[in-house]
Amino acid sequence: ETGVTQSPTHLIKTRGQQVTLRCSSQSGHNTVSWYQQALGQGPQFIFQYYREEENGRGNFPPRFSGLQFPNYSSELNVNALELDDSALYLCASNRGGSYNEQFFGPGTRLTVL
Amino acid sequence: DAKTTQPPSMDCAEGRAANLPCNHSTISGNEYVYWYRQIHSQGPQYIIHGLKNNETNEMASLIITEDRKSSTLILPHATLRDTAVYYCIVSHDQGGKLIFGQGTELSVKP
């Protein structure tokens, strides 16, 4: 286990609703990245937060937003849920400036009905 | 799009070496090669990375060709617990985004 925790583990929402996913980074890590992994695909980068500021974003619409808190934990918010948002959402943390040895949490499985 | 090409699947006998290839012909001089793996229903796990020299750690060895256009991840004595999807990633970002491709699904068989 990496020390990165995510909550909840599973979540079911209906189309149009909003969802908040949470991530606690590994101790000593100030950078958090979020990824979306659809079934049978590799993870896709959503965005990254470094010291509470967004530090890079992938090809995701603005209804995907995030926050990082002073303790470096993070939230991913998704508004106006669509069926295609059903996926495993992964959080990864690392020390800022370090090489890409990112430590991943177990993920949150989101199902949109 | 991912900048690497990997075979979609491979089999390996338990106790034998697993050699996973990766092509990255467009790699630039400041890009590193990273390997991660993802065991079913878990988050990806970092394995190893390198720039141009071969690297070894307690999990695996990474062999990078002299022209850096391809690499091979070697698991010296594969076990059933090594069954996973293995991702080869090239990136110059330090602590930045990782672009995952489809990976190689390695099945280690008794």
Coordinates of N, CA and C in Angstrom, one line a residue:
Chain A
E1 N 0.8 -1.2 0.0 CA 0.0 0.0 0.0 C 0.9 1.3 0.0
T2 N 0.3 2.3 -0.6 CA 1.1 3.5 -0.8 C 1.0 4.6 0.2
G3 N 0.0 4.5 1.0 CA -0.3 5.6 2.0 C -1.2 6.7 1.4
V4 N -1.6 6.5 0.1 CA -2.6 7.4 -0.5 C -4.0 6.8 -0.3
T5 N -4.9 7.5 0.3 CA -6.2 7.0 0.5 C -7.3 7.8 -0.3
Q6 N -8.3 7.1 -0.7 CA -9.4 7.8 -1.4 C -10.7 7.4 -0.8
S7 N -11.7 8.3 -0.9 CA -13.0 8.0 -0.4 C -14.1 8.7 -1.3
P8 N -15.2 8.1 -1.5 CA -15.6 6.8 -1.1 C -14.9 5.7 -2.0
T9 N -15.1 4.5 -1.8 CA -14.6 3.4 -2.7 C -15.5 3.2 -3.9
H10 N -16.8 3.3 -3.6 CA -17.7 3.2 -4.7 C -18.8 4.2 -4.5
L11 N -19.4 4.6 -5.7 CA -20.4 5.6 -5.6 C -21.3 5.5 -6.8
I12 N -22.6 5.6 -6.6 CA -23.6 5.6 -7.7 C -24.3 6.9 -7.7
K13 N -24.4 7.5 -8.9 CA -25.1 8.8 -9.1 C -25.9 8.7 -10.4
T14 N -26.8 9.6 -10.5 CA -27.6 9.7 -11.7 C -27.2 10.8 -12.6
R15 N -27.5 10.7 -13.8 CA -27.1 11.8 -14.8 C -27.6 13.1 -14.3
G16 N -26.7 14.1 -14.5 CA -27.1 15.5 -14.1 C -26.7 15.9 -12.6
Q17 N -26.4 14.9 -11.8 CA -26.0 15.2 -10.4 C -24.6 15.6 -10.4
Q18 N -24.2 16.0 -9.2 CA -22.8 16.5 -8.9 C -22.2 15.5 -7.9
V19 N -20.8 15.3 -8.0 CA -20.1 14.4 -7.1 C -18.8 15.0 -6.7
T20 N -18.4 14.7 -5.5 CA -17.1 15.1 -4.9 C -16.4 13.9 -4.4
L21 N -15.2 13.7 -4.9 CA -14.3 12.6 -4.6 C -13.1 13.2 -3.8
R22 N -12.6 12.4 -2.8 CA -11.6 12.9 -1.9 C -10.4 12.0 -1.9
C23 N -9.2 12.7 -1.7 CA -7.9 12.0 -1.7 C -7.0 12.6 -0.6
S24 N -6.4 11.7 0.1 CA -5.4 12.1 1.1 C -4.0 11.6 0.6
S25 N -3.1 12.6 0.4 CA -1.8 12.2 -0.2 C -0.9 11.6 0.9
Q26 N 0.1 11.0 0.3 CA 1.1 10.3 1.2 C 1.9 11.4 2.0
S27 N 2.2 11.1 3.2 CA 2.9 12.1 4.1 C 4.2 12.6 3.3
G28 N 4.4 13.9 3.4 CA 5.5 14.5 2.7 C 5.3 14.9 1.3
H29 N 4.2 14.5 0.7 CA 3.9 14.8 -0.7 C 3.1 16.1 -0.8
N30 N 3.5 17.0 -1.7 CA 2.8 18.3 -1.8 C 2.1 18.4 -3.2
T31 N 2.1 17.3 -4.0 CA 1.6 17.3 -5.3 C 0.6 16.2 -5.5
V32 N -0.6 16.5 -6.0 CA -1.7 15.5 -6.2 C -2.1 15.6 -7.7
S33 N -2.3 14.4 -8.3 CA -2.8 14.4 -9.6 C -4.0 13.5 -9.6
W34 N -4.9 13.8 -10.5 CA -6.2 13.0 -10.7 C -6.2 12.4 -12.1
Y35 N -6.7 11.1 -12.1 CA -6.8 10.4 -13.4 C -8.1 9.8 -13.5
Q36 N -8.6 9.6 -14.7 CA -9.9 8.9 -15.0 C -9.5 7.7 -15.8
Q37 N -10.0 6.5 -15.3 CA -9.8 5.3 -16.0 C -11.1 4.6 -16.4
A38 N -11.4 4.6 -17.7 CA -12.6 3.9 -18.2 C -12.2 2.4 -18.3
L39 N -13.3 1.6 -18.3 CA -13.1 0.2 -18.3 C -12.3 -0.3 -19.5
G40 N -11.2 -1.0 -19.3 CA -10.4 -1.5 -20.3 C -9.4 -0.5 -20.9
Q41 N -9.3 0.7 -20.4 CA -8.4 1.7 -20.9 C -7.3 2.0 -19.8
G42 N -6.3 2.7 -20.3 CA -5.3 3.2 -19.4 C -5.8 4.5 -18.7
P43 N -5.2 4.9 -17.6 CA -5.7 6.1 -16.9 C -5.4 7.3 -17.8
Q44 N -6.3 8.3 -17.7 CA -6.2 9.5 -18.5 C -6.0 10.7 -17.5
F45 N -5.0 11.5 -17.7 CA -4.7 12.6 -16.8 C -5.8 13.7 -16.8
I46 N -6.3 14.0 -15.6 CA -7.4 15.1 -15.5 C -6.7 16.4 -15.2
F47 N -6.1 16.5 -14.0 CA -5.3 17.7 -13.6 C -4.4 17.4 -12.5
Q48 N -3.6 18.4 -12.2 CA -2.6 18.2 -11.0 C -2.7 19.5 -10.2
Y49 N -2.5 19.3 -8.9 CA -2.4 20.4 -8.0 C -1.0 20.4 -7.3
Y50 N -0.4 21.5 -7.2 CA 0.9 21.6 -6.5 C 0.8 22.8 -5.6
R51 N 0.9 22.6 -4.3 CA 0.8 23.6 -3.3 C -0.4 24.5 -3.5
E52 N -1.5 23.8 -3.6 CA -2.9 24.4 -3.7 C -3.2 25.1 -5.0
E53 N -2.3 25.1 -6.0 CA -2.6 25.7 -7.2 C -2.7 24.6 -8.3
E54 N -3.6 24.8 -9.3 CA -3.6 23.9 -10.4 C -2.3 24.0 -11.2
N55 N -1.7 22.9 -11.6 CA -0.4 22.9 -12.2 C -0.4 22.0 -13.4
G56 N -1.4 22.2 -14.3 CA -1.5 21.3 -15.5 C -2.9 20.7 -15.5
R57 N -3.4 20.6 -16.7 CA -4.7 20.0 -16.9 C -4.8 19.2 -18.2
G58 N -5.4 18.1 -18.2 CA -5.6 17.3 -19.4 C -6.8 17.8 -20.2
N59 N -7.3 17.0 -21.1 CA -8.3 17.4 -22.0 C -9.7 17.0 -21.4
F60 N -10.0 17.7 -20.3 CA -11.3 17.5 -19.7 C -12.1 18.8 -19.6
P61 N -13.4 18.8 -19.7 CA -14.2 20.0 -19.7 C -14.2 20.7 -18.3
P62 N -14.6 21.9 -18.3 CA -14.6 22.7 -17.0 C -15.4 22.1 -15.9
R63 N -16.4 21.3 -16.3 CA -17.2 20.7 -15.2 C -16.4 19.8 -14.3
F64 N -15.2 19.4 -14.7 CA -14.3 18.7 -13.8 C -13.4 19.8 -13.1
S65 N -13.5 19.9 -11.8 CA -12.8 20.9 -11.1 C -12.2 20.3 -9.9
G66 N -11.2 21.0 -9.3 CA -10.6 20.4 -8.1 C -10.1 21.4 -7.1
L67 N -9.7 20.9 -6.0 CA -9.1 21.7 -4.9 C -8.0 21.0 -4.3
Q68 N -7.1 21.7 -3.7 CA -6.1 21.1 -2.9 C -6.0 22.0 -1.6
F69 N -6.0 21.3 -0.5 CA -6.0 22.0 0.8 C -4.6 22.2 1.4
P70 N -4.5 23.0 2.5 CA -3.2 23.3 3.1 C -2.5 22.0 3.5
N71 N -3.2 21.0 3.9 CA -2.6 19.7 4.3 C -2.3 18.8 3.1
Y72 N -2.5 19.4 1.9 CA -2.2 18.7 0.6 C -3.2 17.6 0.2
S73 N -4.2 17.4 1.0 CA -5.3 16.6 0.6 C -6.0 17.3 -0.6
S74 N -6.9 16.5 -1.3 CA -7.5 17.1 -2.5 C -8.9 16.6 -2.7
E75 N -9.6 17.3 -3.5 CA -11.0 16.9 -3.9 C -11.1 17.1 -5.5
L76 N -11.8 16.2 -6.0 CA -12.2 16.2 -7.4 C -13.7 16.4 -7.5
N77 N -14.2 17.4 -8.1 CA -15.6 17.7 -8.3 C -16.0 17.6 -9.7
V78 N -17.1 16.9 -9.9 CA -17.7 16.7 -11.3 C -19.1 17.2 -11.3
N79 N -19.4 18.2 -12.1 CA -20.8 18.7 -12.2 C -21.5 18.1 -13.4
A80 N -22.8 18.1 -13.3 CA -23.7 17.7 -14.5 C -23.2 16.4 -15.0
L81 N -23.2 15.4 -14.2 CA -22.7 14.1 -14.5 C -23.3 13.5 -15.8
E82 N -22.5 12.9 -16.6 CA -22.9 12.2 -17.8 C -22.6 10.7 -17.7
L83 N -23.3 9.9 -18.5 CA -23.1 8.5 -18.4 C -21.6 8.1 -18.7
D84 N -21.0 8.8 -19.6 CA -19.6 8.5 -19.9 C -18.6 8.9 -18.8
D85 N -19.1 9.5 -17.7 CA -18.2 9.8 -16.6 C -18.1 8.6 -15.7
S86 N -18.8 7.5 -16.0 CA -18.6 6.3 -15.2 C -17.2 5.7 -15.4
A87 N -16.5 5.6 -14.4 CA -15.1 5.2 -14.5 C -14.5 5.0 -13.1
L88 N -13.2 4.6 -13.1 CA -12.4 4.5 -11.9 C -11.6 5.8 -11.8
Y89 N -11.8 6.6 -10.7 CA -11.0 7.8 -10.6 C -9.9 7.6 -9.6
L90 N -8.7 7.9 -10.1 CA -7.5 7.6 -9.3 C -6.8 8.9 -8.9
C91 N -6.3 8.9 -7.7 CA -5.5 10.0 -7.2 C -4.1 9.5 -7.0
A92 N -3.1 10.4 -7.3 CA -1.7 10.0 -7.1 C -1.0 11.2 -6.5
S93 N -0.1 10.9 -5.6 CA 0.7 12.0 -5.0 C 2.2 11.8 -5.2
N94 N 2.9 12.9 -5.2 CA 4.4 12.8 -5.2 C 5.0 14.1 -4.6
R95 N 6.3 14.0 -4.4 CA 7.0 15.2 -3.9 C 7.2 16.1 -5.1
G96 N 6.8 17.4 -5.0 CA 7.0 18.3 -6.1 C 8.4 18.4 -6.5
G97 N 8.7 18.3 -7.8 CA 10.0 18.4 -8.3 C 10.7 17.1 -8.4
S98 N 10.1 16.1 -7.9 CA 10.7 14.7 -8.0 C 10.4 14.1 -9.3
Y99 N 11.1 13.1 -9.7 CA 10.8 12.4 -10.9 C 9.4 11.8 -10.8
N100 N 8.9 11.2 -11.9 CA 7.6 10.8 -11.9 C 7.3 9.5 -11.2
E101 N 7.8 9.4 -10.0 CA 7.4 8.2 -9.2 C 6.2 8.7 -8.4
Q102 N 5.0 8.5 -9.0 CA 3.8 8.9 -8.4 C 3.2 7.7 -7.7
F103 N 2.6 8.0 -6.5 CA 2.1 6.9 -5.7 C 0.5 7.0 -5.8
F104 N -0.1 6.0 -6.2 CA -1.5 6.0 -6.5 C -2.3 5.4 -5.4
G105 N -3.5 5.9 -5.2 CA -4.5 5.4 -4.3 C -5.2 4.3 -5.0
P106 N -6.2 3.6 -4.2 CA -6.9 2.5 -4.8 C -8.0 2.9 -5.8
G107 N -8.4 4.2 -5.7 CA -9.4 4.6 -6.7 C -10.8 4.7 -6.1
T108 N -11.6 5.5 -6.7 CA -13.1 5.5 -6.5 C -13.8 5.1 -7.7
R109 N -14.6 4.1 -7.6 CA -15.4 3.6 -8.7 C -16.7 4.4 -8.8
L110 N -16.9 5.2 -9.8 CA -18.1 6.0 -10.0 C -19.0 5.4 -11.1
T111 N -20.2 5.1 -10.8 CA -21.2 4.7 -11.7 C -22.3 5.7 -11.9
V112 N -22.5 6.1 -13.1 CA -23.5 7.1 -13.4 C -24.7 6.4 -14.2
L113 N -25.9 6.5 -13.6 CA -27.0 5.8 -14.2 C -27.9 6.8 -14.9
Chain B
D1 N -2.1 11.6 -27.1 CA -1.8 10.2 -27.4 C -0.5 9.8 -26.8
A2 N -0.6 8.5 -26.4 CA 0.6 7.9 -25.8 C 1.7 7.9 -26.8
K3 N 3.0 8.1 -26.4 CA 4.1 8.1 -27.3 C 4.8 6.8 -27.3
T4 N 4.2 5.7 -26.8 CA 4.8 4.4 -26.7 C 3.9 3.4 -27.4
T5 N 4.6 2.3 -27.8 CA 3.9 1.1 -28.4 C 4.3 -0.1 -27.7
Q6 N 3.3 -0.9 -27.2 CA 3.5 -2.1 -26.5 C 2.6 -3.2 -27.0
P7 N 3.1 -4.4 -26.9 CA 2.2 -5.5 -27.3 C 1.0 -5.6 -26.4
P8 N -0.2 -5.9 -26.8 CA -1.3 -5.9 -26.0 C -1.3 -7.0 -24.9
S9 N -0.7 -8.1 -25.2 CA -0.7 -9.2 -24.2 C 0.6 -10.1 -24.3
M10 N 1.0 -10.7 -23.2 CA 2.1 -11.6 -23.2 C 1.8 -12.7 -22.1
D11 N 2.4 -13.9 -22.3 CA 2.3 -14.9 -21.3 C 3.7 -15.2 -20.8
C12 N 3.8 -15.7 -19.6 CA 5.1 -16.0 -19.1 C 4.9 -17.2 -18.1
A13 N 5.8 -18.1 -18.1 CA 5.8 -19.2 -17.1 C 6.3 -18.8 -15.8
E14 N 5.7 -19.2 -14.7 CA 6.1 -18.9 -13.4 C 7.6 -19.3 -13.2
G15 N 8.4 -18.4 -12.6 CA 9.8 -18.7 -12.3 C 10.7 -18.3 -13.5
R16 N 10.1 -18.1 -14.6 CA 11.0 -17.6 -15.8 C 11.0 -16.1 -15.8
A17 N 12.0 -15.6 -16.6 CA 12.1 -14.2 -16.8 C 11.0 -13.7 -17.7
A18 N 10.4 -12.6 -17.4 CA 9.4 -11.9 -18.2 C 10.1 -10.7 -18.9
N19 N 10.1 -10.6 -20.2 CA 10.7 -9.5 -20.9 C 9.6 -8.8 -21.6
L20 N 9.3 -7.5 -21.2 CA 8.3 -6.8 -21.8 C 8.9 -5.6 -22.6
P21 N 8.6 -5.6 -23.9 CA 9.2 -4.6 -24.8 C 8.3 -3.4 -24.9
C22 N 9.0 -2.3 -25.3 CA 8.3 -1.0 -25.5 C 9.0 -0.2 -26.6
N23 N 8.3 0.3 -27.5 CA 8.9 1.1 -28.6 C 8.5 2.6 -28.3
H24 N 9.5 3.4 -28.3 CA 9.3 4.9 -28.1 C 10.2 5.6 -29.1
S25 N 10.0 5.5 -30.3 CA 10.9 6.0 -31.4 C 10.9 7.5 -31.4
T26 N 10.0 8.2 -30.9 CA 10.0 9.7 -31.0 C 10.5 10.3 -29.7
I27 N 11.1 9.5 -28.8 CA 11.5 10.0 -27.5 C 12.6 11.1 -27.7
S28 N 12.5 12.2 -26.9 CA 13.4 13.3 -27.0 C 14.5 13.2 -25.9
G29 N 15.5 14.0 -26.1 CA 16.7 13.8 -25.3 C 16.5 13.9 -23.8
N30 N 15.5 14.7 -23.4 CA 15.3 15.0 -22.0 C 14.1 14.2 -21.4
E31 N 13.7 13.2 -22.2 CA 12.5 12.4 -21.7 C 13.0 11.1 -21.0
Y32 N 12.4 10.8 -19.9 CA 12.7 9.5 -19.2 C 11.7 8.4 -19.7
V33 N 12.1 7.2 -19.5 CA 11.2 6.1 -19.7 C 10.8 5.6 -18.3
Y34 N 9.5 5.5 -18.1 CA 9.0 5.0 -16.8 C 8.2 3.7 -17.0
W35 N 8.2 2.9 -16.1 CA 7.3 1.7 -16.1 C 6.5 1.7 -14.8
Y36 N 5.2 1.5 -15.1 CA 4.2 1.2 -14.0 C 3.5 -0.1 -14.3
R37 N 2.9 -0.6 -13.3 CA 2.0 -1.8 -13.5 C 0.7 -1.6 -12.7
Q38 N -0.3 -2.2 -13.1 CA -1.6 -2.1 -12.5 C -2.2 -3.5 -12.3
I39 N -2.2 -4.0 -11.1 CA -2.8 -5.2 -10.8 C -4.3 -5.0 -10.7
H40 N -5.1 -6.0 -11.1 CA -6.5 -5.8 -11.3 C -7.2 -5.2 -10.0
S41 N -8.0 -4.1 -10.3 CA -8.7 -3.4 -9.3 C -7.9 -2.7 -8.3
Q42 N -6.6 -2.4 -8.6 CA -5.8 -1.6 -7.8 C -5.3 -0.4 -8.6
G43 N -4.7 0.6 -7.9 CA -4.1 1.7 -8.6 C -2.8 1.3 -9.2
P44 N -2.3 2.1 -10.2 CA -1.0 1.7 -10.8 C 0.1 1.8 -9.7
Q45 N 1.2 1.0 -9.9 CA 2.3 1.0 -9.0 C 3.6 1.3 -9.8
Y46 N 4.4 2.2 -9.3 CA 5.7 2.6 -10.0 C 6.6 1.4 -9.9
I47 N 7.3 1.1 -11.0 CA 8.3 0.0 -11.0 C 9.7 0.6 -11.1
I48 N 10.0 1.3 -12.1 CA 11.4 1.7 -12.4 C 11.4 2.8 -13.4
H49 N 12.4 3.6 -13.5 CA 12.6 4.6 -14.6 C 14.0 4.7 -15.0
G50 N 14.3 5.3 -16.2 CA 15.7 5.5 -16.6 C 15.7 6.5 -17.7
L51 N 16.9 7.0 -17.9 CA 17.1 8.0 -19.0 C 17.9 7.4 -20.2
K52 N 19.0 6.9 -19.9 CA 19.8 6.2 -21.0 C 20.6 5.0 -20.5
N53 N 20.9 5.0 -19.3 CA 21.6 3.8 -18.7 C 20.6 2.8 -18.3
N54 N 21.1 1.5 -18.3 CA 20.3 0.5 -17.7 C 20.1 0.6 -16.2
E55 N 19.0 0.3 -15.7 CA 18.7 0.4 -14.3 C 18.2 -0.9 -13.7
T56 N 18.5 -1.1 -12.5 CA 18.0 -2.3 -11.7 C 17.6 -1.8 -10.3
N57 N 16.4 -2.4 -9.9 CA 16.1 -2.2 -8.5 C 15.5 -3.6 -8.0
E58 N 14.9 -3.6 -6.9 CA 14.5 -4.9 -6.3 C 13.3 -5.5 -7.0
M59 N 12.7 -4.7 -7.8 CA 11.5 -5.3 -8.6 C 11.9 -5.7 -10.0
A60 N 12.7 -5.0 -10.7 CA 12.9 -5.3 -12.1 C 14.2 -4.6 -12.6
S61 N 14.5 -4.9 -13.9 CA 15.6 -4.3 -14.6 C 15.0 -3.6 -15.8
L62 N 15.6 -2.5 -16.2 CA 15.2 -1.7 -17.3 C 16.4 -1.6 -18.3
I63 N 16.2 -2.1 -19.5 CA 17.3 -2.1 -20.5 C 16.8 -1.1 -21.6
I64 N 17.6 0.0 -21.8 CA 17.3 1.0 -22.8 C 18.3 0.9 -23.9
T65 N 17.8 0.8 -25.2 CA 18.8 0.7 -26.3 C 19.6 1.9 -26.4
E66 N 20.7 1.8 -27.1 CA 21.7 2.9 -27.2 C 21.0 4.1 -27.9
D67 N 20.2 3.9 -28.9 CA 19.5 5.0 -29.6 C 18.3 5.5 -28.8
R68 N 18.0 4.8 -27.7 CA 16.8 5.2 -26.8 C 15.5 5.0 -27.5
K69 N 15.4 4.4 -28.6 CA 14.1 4.3 -29.3 C 13.3 3.1 -28.8
S70 N 13.8 2.3 -27.9 CA 13.1 1.2 -27.4 C 13.7 0.8 -26.0
S71 N 12.9 0.0 -25.3 CA 13.4 -0.5 -24.0 C 12.7 -1.8 -23.7
T72 N 13.2 -2.5 -22.7 CA 12.7 -3.7 -22.2 C 12.7 -3.7 -20.7
L73 N 11.5 -4.1 -20.1 CA 11.4 -4.3 -18.7 C 11.6 -5.8 -18.5
I74 N 12.5 -6.1 -17.5 CA 12.7 -7.5 -17.2 C 12.3 -7.8 -15.8
L75 N 11.4 -8.8 -15.6 CA 11.1 -9.3 -14.3 C 11.9 -10.6 -14.2
P76 N 12.9 -10.7 -13.4 CA 13.8 -11.8 -13.5 C 13.2 -13.2 -13.2
H77 N 12.3 -13.3 -12.2 CA 11.7 -14.5 -11.8 C 10.2 -14.3 -11.6
A78 N 9.5 -14.3 -12.6 CA 8.1 -13.9 -12.6 C 7.3 -14.9 -11.6
T79 N 6.4 -14.3 -10.8 CA 5.5 -15.0 -10.0 C 4.1 -14.8 -10.4
L80 N 3.1 -15.5 -9.9 CA 1.7 -15.3 -10.2 C 1.3 -13.9 -9.8
R81 N 1.9 -13.4 -8.8 CA 1.5 -12.0 -8.3 C 2.0 -10.9 -9.3
D82 N 2.8 -11.3 -10.2 CA 3.2 -10.3 -11.2 C 2.2 -10.2 -12.4
T83 N 1.2 -11.0 -12.4 CA 0.1 -10.8 -13.4 C -0.5 -9.5 -13.2
A84 N -0.5 -8.7 -14.3 CA -0.9 -7.3 -14.2 C -0.8 -6.7 -15.6
V85 N -1.3 -5.4 -15.8 CA -1.1 -4.6 -17.0 C 0.1 -3.8 -16.7
Y86 N 1.1 -3.8 -17.6 CA 2.3 -3.1 -17.5 C 2.3 -1.9 -18.5
Y87 N 2.6 -0.7 -18.0 CA 2.6 0.5 -18.8 C 4.0 1.1 -18.9
C88 N 4.3 1.4 -20.2 CA 5.6 2.0 -20.5 C 5.2 3.5 -20.8
I89 N 5.9 4.4 -20.2 CA 5.5 5.9 -20.3 C 6.8 6.7 -20.5
V90 N 6.8 7.6 -21.5 CA 7.9 8.5 -21.6 C 7.5 9.9 -21.2
S91 N 8.3 10.6 -20.4 CA 7.9 11.9 -19.9 C 9.1 12.7 -19.5
H92 N 9.1 14.0 -19.8 CA 10.1 14.9 -19.3 C 9.7 15.6 -18.1
D93 N 8.4 15.5 -17.8 CA 7.9 16.3 -16.6 C 8.4 15.7 -15.3
Q94 N 8.9 16.5 -14.5 CA 9.3 16.0 -13.2 C 8.1 16.2 -12.3
G95 N 7.5 15.1 -11.9 CA 6.3 15.2 -11.1 C 5.1 15.6 -11.8
G96 N 5.1 15.6 -13.1 CA 4.0 16.1 -13.9 C 3.1 15.0 -14.4
K97 N 2.3 15.2 -15.4 CA 1.3 14.2 -15.8 C 2.0 13.0 -16.5
L98 N 1.3 11.9 -16.3 CA 1.7 10.7 -16.9 C 0.7 10.4 -18.0
I99 N 1.2 10.0 -19.2 CA 0.3 9.7 -20.3 C 0.4 8.2 -20.5
F100 N -0.7 7.5 -20.1 CA -0.8 6.1 -20.2 C -1.3 5.7 -21.5
G101 N -0.7 4.6 -22.1 CA -1.3 4.0 -23.3 C -2.2 2.8 -22.8
Q102 N -2.2 1.8 -23.7 CA -3.0 0.6 -23.4 C -2.3 -0.4 -22.6
G103 N -1.0 -0.3 -22.6 CA -0.2 -1.3 -21.8 C -0.1 -2.7 -22.3
T104 N 0.6 -3.5 -21.7 CA 0.7 -4.9 -22.0 C 0.2 -5.7 -20.8
E105 N -0.8 -6.6 -21.1 CA -1.4 -7.4 -20.1 C -0.5 -8.7 -20.0
L106 N 0.2 -8.8 -18.9 CA 1.1 -10.0 -18.7 C 0.4 -11.0 -17.8
S107 N 0.3 -12.2 -18.3 CA -0.3 -13.3 -17.6 C 0.8 -14.3 -17.2
V108 N 1.1 -14.5 -15.9 CA 2.1 -15.4 -15.4 C 1.3 -16.7 -15.1
K109 N 1.7 -17.8 -15.7 CA 1.0 -19.1 -15.6 C 1.8 -20.1 -14.9
P110 N 1.2 -20.9 -14.0 CA 1.9 -21.9 -13.3 C 2.6 -23.0 -14.2

